[in-house]
PDB file of C-alpha atoms in Angstrom:
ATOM      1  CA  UNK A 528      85.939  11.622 135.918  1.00  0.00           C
ATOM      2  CA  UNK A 529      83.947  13.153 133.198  1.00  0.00           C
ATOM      3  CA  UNK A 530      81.242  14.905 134.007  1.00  0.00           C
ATOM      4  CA  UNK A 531      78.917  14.698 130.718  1.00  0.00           C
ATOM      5  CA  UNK A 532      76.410  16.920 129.690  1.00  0.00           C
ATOM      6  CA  UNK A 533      73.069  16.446 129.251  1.00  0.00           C
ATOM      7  CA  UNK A 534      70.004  18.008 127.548  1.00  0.00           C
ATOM      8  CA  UNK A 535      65.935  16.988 126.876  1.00  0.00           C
ATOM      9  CA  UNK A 536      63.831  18.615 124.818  1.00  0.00           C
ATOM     10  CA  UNK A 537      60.174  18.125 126.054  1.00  0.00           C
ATOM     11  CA  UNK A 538      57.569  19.010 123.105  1.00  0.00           C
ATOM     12  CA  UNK A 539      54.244  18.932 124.611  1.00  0.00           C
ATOM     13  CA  UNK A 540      50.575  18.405 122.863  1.00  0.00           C
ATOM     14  CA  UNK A 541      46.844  18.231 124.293  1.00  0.00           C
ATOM     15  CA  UNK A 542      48.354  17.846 127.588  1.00  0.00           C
ATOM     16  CA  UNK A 543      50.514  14.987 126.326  1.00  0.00           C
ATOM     17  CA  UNK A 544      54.358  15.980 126.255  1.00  0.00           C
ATOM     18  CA  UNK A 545      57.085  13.572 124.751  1.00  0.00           C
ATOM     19  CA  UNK A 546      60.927  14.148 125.582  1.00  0.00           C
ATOM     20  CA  UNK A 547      63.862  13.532 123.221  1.00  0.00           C
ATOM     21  CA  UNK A 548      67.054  12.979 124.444  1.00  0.00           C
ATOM     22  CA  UNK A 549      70.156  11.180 123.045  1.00  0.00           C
ATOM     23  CA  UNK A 550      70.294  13.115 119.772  1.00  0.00           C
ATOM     24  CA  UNK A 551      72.245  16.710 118.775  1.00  0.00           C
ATOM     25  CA  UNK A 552      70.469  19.046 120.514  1.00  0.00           C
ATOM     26  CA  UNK A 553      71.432  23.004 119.916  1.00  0.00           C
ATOM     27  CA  UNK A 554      69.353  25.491 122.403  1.00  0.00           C
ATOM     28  CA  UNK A 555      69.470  29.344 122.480  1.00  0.00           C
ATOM     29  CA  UNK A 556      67.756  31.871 123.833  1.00  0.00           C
ATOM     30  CA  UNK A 557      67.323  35.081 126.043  1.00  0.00           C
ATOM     31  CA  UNK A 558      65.590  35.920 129.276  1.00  0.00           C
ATOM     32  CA  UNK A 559      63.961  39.100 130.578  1.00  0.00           C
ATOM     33  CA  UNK A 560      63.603  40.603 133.735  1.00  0.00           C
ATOM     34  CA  UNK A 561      60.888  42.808 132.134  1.00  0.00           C
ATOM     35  CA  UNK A 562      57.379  42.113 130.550  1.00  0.00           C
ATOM     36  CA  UNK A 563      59.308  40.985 127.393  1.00  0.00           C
ATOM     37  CA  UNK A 564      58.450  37.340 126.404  1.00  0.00           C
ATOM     38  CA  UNK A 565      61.356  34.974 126.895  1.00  0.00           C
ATOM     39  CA  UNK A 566      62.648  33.505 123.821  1.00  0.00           C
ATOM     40  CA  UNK A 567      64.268  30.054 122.702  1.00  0.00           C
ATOM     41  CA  UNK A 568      65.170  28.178 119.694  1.00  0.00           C
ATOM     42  CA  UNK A 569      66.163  24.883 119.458  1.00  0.00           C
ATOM     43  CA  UNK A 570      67.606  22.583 116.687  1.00  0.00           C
ATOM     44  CA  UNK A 571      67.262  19.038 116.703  1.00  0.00           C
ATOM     45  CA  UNK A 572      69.271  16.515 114.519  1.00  0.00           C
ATOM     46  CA  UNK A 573      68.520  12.811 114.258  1.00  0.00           C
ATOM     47  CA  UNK A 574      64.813  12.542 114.822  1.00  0.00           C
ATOM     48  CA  UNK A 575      63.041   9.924 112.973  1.00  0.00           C
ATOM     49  CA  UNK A 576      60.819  11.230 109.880  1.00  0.00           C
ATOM     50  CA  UNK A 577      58.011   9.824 111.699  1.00  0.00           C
ATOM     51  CA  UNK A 578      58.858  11.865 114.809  1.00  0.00           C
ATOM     52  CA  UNK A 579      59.852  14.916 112.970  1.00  0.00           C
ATOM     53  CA  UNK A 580      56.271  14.474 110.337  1.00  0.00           C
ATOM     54  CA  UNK A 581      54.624  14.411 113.530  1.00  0.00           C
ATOM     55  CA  UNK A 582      55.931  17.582 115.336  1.00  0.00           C
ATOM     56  CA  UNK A 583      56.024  19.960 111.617  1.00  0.00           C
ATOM     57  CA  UNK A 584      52.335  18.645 111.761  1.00  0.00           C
ATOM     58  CA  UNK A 585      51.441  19.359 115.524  1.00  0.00           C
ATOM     59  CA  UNK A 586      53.059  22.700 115.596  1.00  0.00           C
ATOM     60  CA  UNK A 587      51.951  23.834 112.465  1.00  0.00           C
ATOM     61  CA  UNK A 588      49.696  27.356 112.498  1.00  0.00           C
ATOM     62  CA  UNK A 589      47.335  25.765 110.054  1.00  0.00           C
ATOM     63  CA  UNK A 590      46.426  22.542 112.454  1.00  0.00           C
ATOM     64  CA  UNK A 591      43.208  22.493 113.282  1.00  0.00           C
ATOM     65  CA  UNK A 592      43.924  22.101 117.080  1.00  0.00           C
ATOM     66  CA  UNK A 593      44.274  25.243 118.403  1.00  0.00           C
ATOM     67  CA  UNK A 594      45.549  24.500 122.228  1.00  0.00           C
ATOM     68  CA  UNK A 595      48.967  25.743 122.650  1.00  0.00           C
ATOM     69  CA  UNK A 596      51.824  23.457 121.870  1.00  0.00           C
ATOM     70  CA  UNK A 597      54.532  24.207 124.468  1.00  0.00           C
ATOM     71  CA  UNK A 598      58.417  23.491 124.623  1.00  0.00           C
ATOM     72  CA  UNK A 599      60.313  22.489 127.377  1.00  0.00           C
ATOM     73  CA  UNK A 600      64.003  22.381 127.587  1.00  0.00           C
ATOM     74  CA  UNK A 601      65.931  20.774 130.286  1.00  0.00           C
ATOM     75  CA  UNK A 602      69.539  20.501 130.959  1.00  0.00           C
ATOM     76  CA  UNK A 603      71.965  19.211 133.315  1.00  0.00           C
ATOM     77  CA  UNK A 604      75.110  16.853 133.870  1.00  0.00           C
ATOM     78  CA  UNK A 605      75.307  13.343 134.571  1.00  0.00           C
ATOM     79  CA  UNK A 606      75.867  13.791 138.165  1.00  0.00           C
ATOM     80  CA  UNK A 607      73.841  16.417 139.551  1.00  0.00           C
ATOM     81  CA  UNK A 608      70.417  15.515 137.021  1.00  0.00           C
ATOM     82  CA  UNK A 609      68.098  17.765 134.587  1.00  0.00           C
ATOM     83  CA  UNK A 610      66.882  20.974 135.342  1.00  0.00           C
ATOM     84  CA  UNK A 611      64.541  23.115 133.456  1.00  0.00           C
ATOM     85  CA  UNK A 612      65.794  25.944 131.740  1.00  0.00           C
ATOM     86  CA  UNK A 613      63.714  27.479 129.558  1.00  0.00           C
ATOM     87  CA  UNK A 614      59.432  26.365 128.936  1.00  0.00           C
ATOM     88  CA  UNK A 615      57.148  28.106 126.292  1.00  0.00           C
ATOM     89  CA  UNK A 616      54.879  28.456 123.326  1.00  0.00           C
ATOM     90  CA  UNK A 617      55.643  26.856 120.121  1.00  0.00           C
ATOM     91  CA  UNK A 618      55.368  29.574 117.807  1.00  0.00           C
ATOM     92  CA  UNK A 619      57.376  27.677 114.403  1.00  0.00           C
ATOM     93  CA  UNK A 620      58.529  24.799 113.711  1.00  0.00           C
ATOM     94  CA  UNK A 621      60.734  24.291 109.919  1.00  0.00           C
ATOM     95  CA  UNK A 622      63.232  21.812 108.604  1.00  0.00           C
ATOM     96  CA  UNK A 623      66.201  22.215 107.017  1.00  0.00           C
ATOM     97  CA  UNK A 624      66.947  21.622 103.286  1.00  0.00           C
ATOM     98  CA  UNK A 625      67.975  18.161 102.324  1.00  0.00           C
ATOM     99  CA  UNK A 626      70.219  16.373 103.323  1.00  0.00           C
ATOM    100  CA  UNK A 627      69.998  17.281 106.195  1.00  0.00           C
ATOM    101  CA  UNK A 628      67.089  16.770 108.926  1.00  0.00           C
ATOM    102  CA  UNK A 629      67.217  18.799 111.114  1.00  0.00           C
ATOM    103  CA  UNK A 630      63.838  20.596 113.089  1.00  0.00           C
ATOM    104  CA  UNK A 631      63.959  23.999 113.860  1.00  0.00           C
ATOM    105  CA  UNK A 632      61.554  24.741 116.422  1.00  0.00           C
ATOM    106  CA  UNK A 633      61.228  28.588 118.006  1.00  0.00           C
ATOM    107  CA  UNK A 634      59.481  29.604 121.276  1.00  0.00           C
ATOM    108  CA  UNK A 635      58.059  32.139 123.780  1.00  0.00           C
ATOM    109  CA  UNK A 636      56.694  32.503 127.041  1.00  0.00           C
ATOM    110  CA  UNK A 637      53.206  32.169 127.111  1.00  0.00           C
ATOM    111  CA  UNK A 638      52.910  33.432 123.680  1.00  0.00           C
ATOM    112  CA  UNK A 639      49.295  31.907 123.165  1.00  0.00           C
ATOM    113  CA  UNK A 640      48.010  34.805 125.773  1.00  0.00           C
ATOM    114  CA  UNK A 641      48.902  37.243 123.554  1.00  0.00           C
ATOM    115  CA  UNK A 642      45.928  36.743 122.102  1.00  0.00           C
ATOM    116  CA  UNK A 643      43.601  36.035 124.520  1.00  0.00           C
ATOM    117  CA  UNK A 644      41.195  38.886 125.211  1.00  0.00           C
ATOM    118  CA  UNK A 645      40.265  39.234 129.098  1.00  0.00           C
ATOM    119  CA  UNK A 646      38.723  42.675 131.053  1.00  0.00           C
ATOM    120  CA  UNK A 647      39.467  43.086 135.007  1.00  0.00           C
ATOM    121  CA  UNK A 648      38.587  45.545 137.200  1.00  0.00           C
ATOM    122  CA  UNK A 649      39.499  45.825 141.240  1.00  0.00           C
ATOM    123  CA  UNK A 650      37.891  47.275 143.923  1.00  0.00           C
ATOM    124  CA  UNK A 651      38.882  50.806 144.397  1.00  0.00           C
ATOM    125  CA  UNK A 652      41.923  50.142 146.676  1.00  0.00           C
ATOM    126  CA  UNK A 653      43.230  46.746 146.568  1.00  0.00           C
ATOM    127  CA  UNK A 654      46.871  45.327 147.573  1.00  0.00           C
ATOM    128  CA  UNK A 655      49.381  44.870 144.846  1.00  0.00           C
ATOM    129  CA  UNK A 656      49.819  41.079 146.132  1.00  0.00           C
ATOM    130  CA  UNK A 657      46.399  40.161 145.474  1.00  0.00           C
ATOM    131  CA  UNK A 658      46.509  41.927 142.041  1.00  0.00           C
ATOM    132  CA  UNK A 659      49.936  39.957 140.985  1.00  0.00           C
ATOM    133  CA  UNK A 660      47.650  36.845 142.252  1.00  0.00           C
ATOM    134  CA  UNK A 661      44.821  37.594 140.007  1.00  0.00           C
ATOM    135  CA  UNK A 662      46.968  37.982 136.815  1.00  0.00           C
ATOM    136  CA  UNK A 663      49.028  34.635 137.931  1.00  0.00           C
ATOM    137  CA  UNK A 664      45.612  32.727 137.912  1.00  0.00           C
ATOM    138  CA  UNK A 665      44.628  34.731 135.019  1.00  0.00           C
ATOM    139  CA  UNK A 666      48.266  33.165 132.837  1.00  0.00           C
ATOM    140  CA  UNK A 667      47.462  30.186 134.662  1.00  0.00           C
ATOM    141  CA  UNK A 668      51.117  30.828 136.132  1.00  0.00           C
ATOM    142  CA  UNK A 669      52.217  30.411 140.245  1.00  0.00           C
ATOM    143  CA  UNK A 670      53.500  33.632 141.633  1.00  0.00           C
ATOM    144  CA  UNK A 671      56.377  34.450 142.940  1.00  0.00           C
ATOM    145  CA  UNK A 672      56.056  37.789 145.018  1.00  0.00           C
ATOM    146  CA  UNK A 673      59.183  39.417 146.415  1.00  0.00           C
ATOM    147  CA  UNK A 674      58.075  43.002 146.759  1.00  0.00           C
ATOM    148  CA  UNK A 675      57.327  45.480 149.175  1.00  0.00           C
ATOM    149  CA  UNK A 676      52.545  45.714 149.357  1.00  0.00           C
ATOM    150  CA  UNK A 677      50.914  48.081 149.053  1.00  0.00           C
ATOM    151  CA  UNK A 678      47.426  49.254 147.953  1.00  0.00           C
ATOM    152  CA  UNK A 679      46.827  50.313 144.608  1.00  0.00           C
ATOM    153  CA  UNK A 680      43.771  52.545 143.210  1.00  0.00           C
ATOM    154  CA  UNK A 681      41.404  52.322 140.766  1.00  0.00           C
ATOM    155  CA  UNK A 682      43.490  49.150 138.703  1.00  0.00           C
ATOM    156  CA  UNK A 683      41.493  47.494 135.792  1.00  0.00           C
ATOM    157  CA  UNK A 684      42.813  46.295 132.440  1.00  0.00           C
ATOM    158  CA  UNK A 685      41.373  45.657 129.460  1.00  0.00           C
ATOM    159  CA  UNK A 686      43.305  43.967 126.678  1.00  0.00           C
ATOM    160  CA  UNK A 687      45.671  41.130 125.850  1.00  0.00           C
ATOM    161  CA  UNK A 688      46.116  39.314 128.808  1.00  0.00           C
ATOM    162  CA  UNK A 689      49.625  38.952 128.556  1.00  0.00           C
ATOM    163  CA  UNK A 690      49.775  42.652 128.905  1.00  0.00           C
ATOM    164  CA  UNK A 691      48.522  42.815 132.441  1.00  0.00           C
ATOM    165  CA  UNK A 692      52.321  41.861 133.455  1.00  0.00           C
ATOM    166  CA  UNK A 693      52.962  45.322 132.426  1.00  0.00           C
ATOM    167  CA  UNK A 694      50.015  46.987 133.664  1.00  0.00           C
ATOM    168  CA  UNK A 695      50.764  45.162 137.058  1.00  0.00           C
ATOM    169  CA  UNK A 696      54.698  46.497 137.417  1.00  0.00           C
ATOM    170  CA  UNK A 697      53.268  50.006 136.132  1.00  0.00           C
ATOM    171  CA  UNK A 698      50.627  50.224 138.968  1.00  0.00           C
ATOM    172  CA  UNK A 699      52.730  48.972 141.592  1.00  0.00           C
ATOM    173  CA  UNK A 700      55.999  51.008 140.616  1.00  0.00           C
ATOM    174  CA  UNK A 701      57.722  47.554 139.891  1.00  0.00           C
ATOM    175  CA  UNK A 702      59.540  44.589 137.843  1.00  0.00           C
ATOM    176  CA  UNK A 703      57.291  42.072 137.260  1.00  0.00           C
ATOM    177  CA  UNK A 704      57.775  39.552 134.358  1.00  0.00           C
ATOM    178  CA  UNK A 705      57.476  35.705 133.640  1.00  0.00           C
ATOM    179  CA  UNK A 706      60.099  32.996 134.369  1.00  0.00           C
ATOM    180  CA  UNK A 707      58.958  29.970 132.541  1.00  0.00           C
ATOM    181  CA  UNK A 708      56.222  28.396 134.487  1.00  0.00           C
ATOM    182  CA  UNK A 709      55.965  31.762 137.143  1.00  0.00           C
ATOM    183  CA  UNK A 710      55.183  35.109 137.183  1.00  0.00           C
ATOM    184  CA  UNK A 711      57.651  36.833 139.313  1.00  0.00           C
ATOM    185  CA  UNK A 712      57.232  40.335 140.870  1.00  0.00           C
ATOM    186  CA  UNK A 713      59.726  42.264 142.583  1.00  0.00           C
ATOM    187  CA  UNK A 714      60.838  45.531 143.576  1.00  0.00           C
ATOM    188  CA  UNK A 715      62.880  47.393 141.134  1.00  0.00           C
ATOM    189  CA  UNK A 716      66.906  47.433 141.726  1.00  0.00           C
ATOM    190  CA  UNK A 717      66.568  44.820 144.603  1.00  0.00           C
ATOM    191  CA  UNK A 718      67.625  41.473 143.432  1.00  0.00           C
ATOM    192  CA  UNK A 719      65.121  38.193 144.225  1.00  0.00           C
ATOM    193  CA  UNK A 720      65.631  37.345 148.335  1.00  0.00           C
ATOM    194  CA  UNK A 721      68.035  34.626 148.559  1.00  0.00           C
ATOM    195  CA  UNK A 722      68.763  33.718 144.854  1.00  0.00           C
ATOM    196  CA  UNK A 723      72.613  34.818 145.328  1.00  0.00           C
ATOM    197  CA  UNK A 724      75.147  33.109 142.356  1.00  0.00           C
ATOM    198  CA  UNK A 725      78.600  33.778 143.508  1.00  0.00           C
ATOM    199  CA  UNK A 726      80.998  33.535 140.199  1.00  0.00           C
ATOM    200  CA  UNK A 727      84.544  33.170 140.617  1.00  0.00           C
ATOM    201  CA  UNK A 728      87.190  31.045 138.155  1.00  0.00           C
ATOM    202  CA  UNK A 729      86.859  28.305 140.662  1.00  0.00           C
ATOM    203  CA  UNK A 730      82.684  28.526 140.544  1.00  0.00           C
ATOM    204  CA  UNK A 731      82.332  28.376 136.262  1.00  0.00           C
ATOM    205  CA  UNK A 732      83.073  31.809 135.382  1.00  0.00           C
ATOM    206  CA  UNK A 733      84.360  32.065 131.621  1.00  0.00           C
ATOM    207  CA  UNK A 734      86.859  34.965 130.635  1.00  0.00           C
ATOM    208  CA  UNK A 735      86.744  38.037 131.984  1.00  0.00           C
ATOM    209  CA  UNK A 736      83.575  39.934 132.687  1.00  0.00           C
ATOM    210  CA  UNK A 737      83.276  43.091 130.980  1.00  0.00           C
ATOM    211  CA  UNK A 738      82.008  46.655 132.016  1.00  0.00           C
ATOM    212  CA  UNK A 739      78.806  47.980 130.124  1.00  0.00           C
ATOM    213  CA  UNK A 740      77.239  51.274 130.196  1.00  0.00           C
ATOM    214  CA  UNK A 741      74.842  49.538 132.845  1.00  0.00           C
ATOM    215  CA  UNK A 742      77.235  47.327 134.751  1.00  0.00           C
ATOM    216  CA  UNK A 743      78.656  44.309 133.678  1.00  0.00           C
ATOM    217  CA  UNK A 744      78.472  41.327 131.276  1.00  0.00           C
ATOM    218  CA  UNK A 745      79.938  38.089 132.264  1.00  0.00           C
ATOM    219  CA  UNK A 746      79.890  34.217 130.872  1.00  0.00           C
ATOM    220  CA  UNK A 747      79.811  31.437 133.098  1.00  0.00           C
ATOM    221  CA  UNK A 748      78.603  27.591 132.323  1.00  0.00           C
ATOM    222  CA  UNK A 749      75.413  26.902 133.030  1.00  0.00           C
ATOM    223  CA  UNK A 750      74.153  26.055 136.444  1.00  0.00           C
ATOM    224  CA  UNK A 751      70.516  25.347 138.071  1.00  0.00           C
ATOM    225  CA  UNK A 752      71.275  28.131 140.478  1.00  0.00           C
ATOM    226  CA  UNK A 753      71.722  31.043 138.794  1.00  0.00           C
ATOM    227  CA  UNK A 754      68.145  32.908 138.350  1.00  0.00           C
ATOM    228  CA  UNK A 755      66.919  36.217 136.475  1.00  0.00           C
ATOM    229  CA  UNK A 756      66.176  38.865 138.535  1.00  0.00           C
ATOM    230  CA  UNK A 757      68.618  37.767 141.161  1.00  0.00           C
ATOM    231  CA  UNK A 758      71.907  38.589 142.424  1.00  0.00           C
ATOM    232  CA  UNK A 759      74.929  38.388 140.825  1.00  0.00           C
ATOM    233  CA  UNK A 760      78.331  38.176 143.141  1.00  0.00           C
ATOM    234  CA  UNK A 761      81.322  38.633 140.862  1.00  0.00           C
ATOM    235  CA  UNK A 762      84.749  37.488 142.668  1.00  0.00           C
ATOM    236  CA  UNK A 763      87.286  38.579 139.799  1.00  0.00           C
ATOM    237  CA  UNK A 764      91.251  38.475 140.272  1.00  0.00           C
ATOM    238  CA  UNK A 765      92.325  39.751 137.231  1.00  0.00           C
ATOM    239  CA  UNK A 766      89.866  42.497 137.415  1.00  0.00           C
ATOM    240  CA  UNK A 767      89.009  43.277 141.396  1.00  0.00           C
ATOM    241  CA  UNK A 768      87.636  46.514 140.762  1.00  0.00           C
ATOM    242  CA  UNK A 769      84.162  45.518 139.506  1.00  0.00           C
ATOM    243  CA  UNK A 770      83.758  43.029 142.099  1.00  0.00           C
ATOM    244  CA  UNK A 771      80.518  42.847 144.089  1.00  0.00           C
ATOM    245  CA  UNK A 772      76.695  42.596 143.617  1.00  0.00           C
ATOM    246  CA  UNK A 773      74.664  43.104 140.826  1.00  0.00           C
ATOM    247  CA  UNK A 774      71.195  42.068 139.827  1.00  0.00           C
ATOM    248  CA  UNK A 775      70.858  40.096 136.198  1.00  0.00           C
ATOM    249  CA  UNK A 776      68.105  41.913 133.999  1.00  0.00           C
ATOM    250  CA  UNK A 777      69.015  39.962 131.287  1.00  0.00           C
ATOM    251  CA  UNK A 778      69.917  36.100 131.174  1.00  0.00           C
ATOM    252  CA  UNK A 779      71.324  34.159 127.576  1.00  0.00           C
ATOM    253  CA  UNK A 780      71.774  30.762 127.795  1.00  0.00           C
ATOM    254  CA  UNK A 781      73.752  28.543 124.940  1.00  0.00           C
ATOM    255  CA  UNK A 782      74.004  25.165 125.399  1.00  0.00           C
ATOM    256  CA  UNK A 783      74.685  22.123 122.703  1.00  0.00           C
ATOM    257  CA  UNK A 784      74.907  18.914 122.754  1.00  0.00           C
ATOM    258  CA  UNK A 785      78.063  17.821 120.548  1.00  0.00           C
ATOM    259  CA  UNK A 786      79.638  21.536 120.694  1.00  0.00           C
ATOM    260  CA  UNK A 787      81.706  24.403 122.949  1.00  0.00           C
ATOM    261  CA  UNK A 788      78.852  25.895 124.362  1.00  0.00           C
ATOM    262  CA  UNK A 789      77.126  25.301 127.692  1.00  0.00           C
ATOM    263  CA  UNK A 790      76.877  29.048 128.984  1.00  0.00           C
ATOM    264  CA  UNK A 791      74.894  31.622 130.368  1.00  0.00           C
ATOM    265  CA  UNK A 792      75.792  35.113 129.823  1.00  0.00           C
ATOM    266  CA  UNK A 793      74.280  37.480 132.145  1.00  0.00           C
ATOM    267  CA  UNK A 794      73.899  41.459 131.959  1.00  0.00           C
ATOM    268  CA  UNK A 795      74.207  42.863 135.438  1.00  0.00           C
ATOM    269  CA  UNK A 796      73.316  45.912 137.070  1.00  0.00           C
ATOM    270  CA  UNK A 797      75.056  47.172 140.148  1.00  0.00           C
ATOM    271  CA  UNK A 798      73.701  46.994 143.065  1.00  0.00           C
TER     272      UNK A 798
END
């Protein structure tokens, strides 16, 4: 039986979000394992001009409400359900030339912090824990913390507040970045506890992965398990010598609705 694909873009306003499904739907985009902003664009085909008016209005820079608009995109199959992949800041939003109607609408991670001045200061030893909890509450983000604590002198930021991610893995000796809807800290080289994706020909693996100056790159469809920052178990046959661990510092995803595509491509560094 055919297991079809499925994918919902959420666009949310004011605290009001509105999900489109059914139409042609193409999403890409890259994420980090680093204090780089994720990124995602998607194009939508077959919206109604009052729908599409409505978001080229909402997302506009020159609309006079300032809250950010964010994207959510989920995706999924039939049988298993939706899962988010990718959530974010609206930063555009274009259509296409006549005839056609498409909406173009581009992304980032909590790109409306970049902006937003804020000035900490800790005590003059505090734990790296409740520093990664500060900046969470600060990005109104949950946390995530999979990393060894330890006390940390003298911190204090002043600044974008999206920049105390990297202030944060620089005082700790760290990775820390943001995964959506979390900020995530962990120790460097160590994969995320428990967040193993084992990718053989039988488990979605597409081609052959392929050795890079840093470890490997390898295409596989997309799956609600596989997570940046996490391990990476490559069971190859045609090519058994690069099989083994490795931990994904950097995550594309592809997917469309009417097309090929539905894959991740991961870069992997051995373990």
């Amino acid at each position: 039986m055919l297991d079809l694909r499925r994918i919902r873009i959420g666009v949310e306003v004011s605290g009001q979000i509105q999900f489109y499904e059914g139409l042609r739907v193409k999403v890409t985009g890259t994420k980090y394992a680093d204090p780089m902003q994720n990124d995602c664009t998607v194009t939508i085909s077959g919206l109604k001009r009052e729908t599409r008016d409505y978001l080229l209005t909402e997302t506009s820079p020159f609309n006079d409400n300032r809250t950010p608009k964010r994207l959510v995109v989920e995706v999924g199959r039939e049988s298993t359900g939706l899962f988010r992949l990718f959530a974010g800041d609206i930063v555009s939003s274009e259509p296409s030339s006549p005839p056609d109607l498409d909406l173009t609408i581009k992304a980032k991670t909590q790109n409306a912090q970049a902006g937003n001045i804020v000035s900490t200061a800790a005590p003059s030893s505090a734990r790296l824990s409740a520093l990664a909890q500060q900046v969470a509450r600060d990005l109104g983000l949950t946390l995530e913390f999979d990393a060894q604590d330890k006390n940390i002198g003298n911190y204090q930021h002043t600044g974008a507040a999206l920049k105390q991610v990297d202030k944060l893995a620089a005082a700790g000796g760290v990775v820390a970045y943001i995964d959506d809807d979390k900020l995530v800290v962990k120790d460097a080289l160590r994969p995320l506890t428990n967040r193993v994706r084992i990718l053989n020909k039988d488990s979605g693996m597409v081609g052959v992965p392929k050795v890079t100056e840093k470890g490997i790159t390898v295409q596989f469809l997309i799956d609600p398990e596989t997570a940046i920052g996490g391990a990476l178990r490559i069971e190859s046959k045609i090519n058994p010598a690069i099989n083994g661990e490795y931990v994904i510092n950097q995550l594309k995803f592809d997917a469309n609705t009417h097309e090929v595509p539905f894959f991740y491509t991961a870069y992997g560094a051995r373990l």
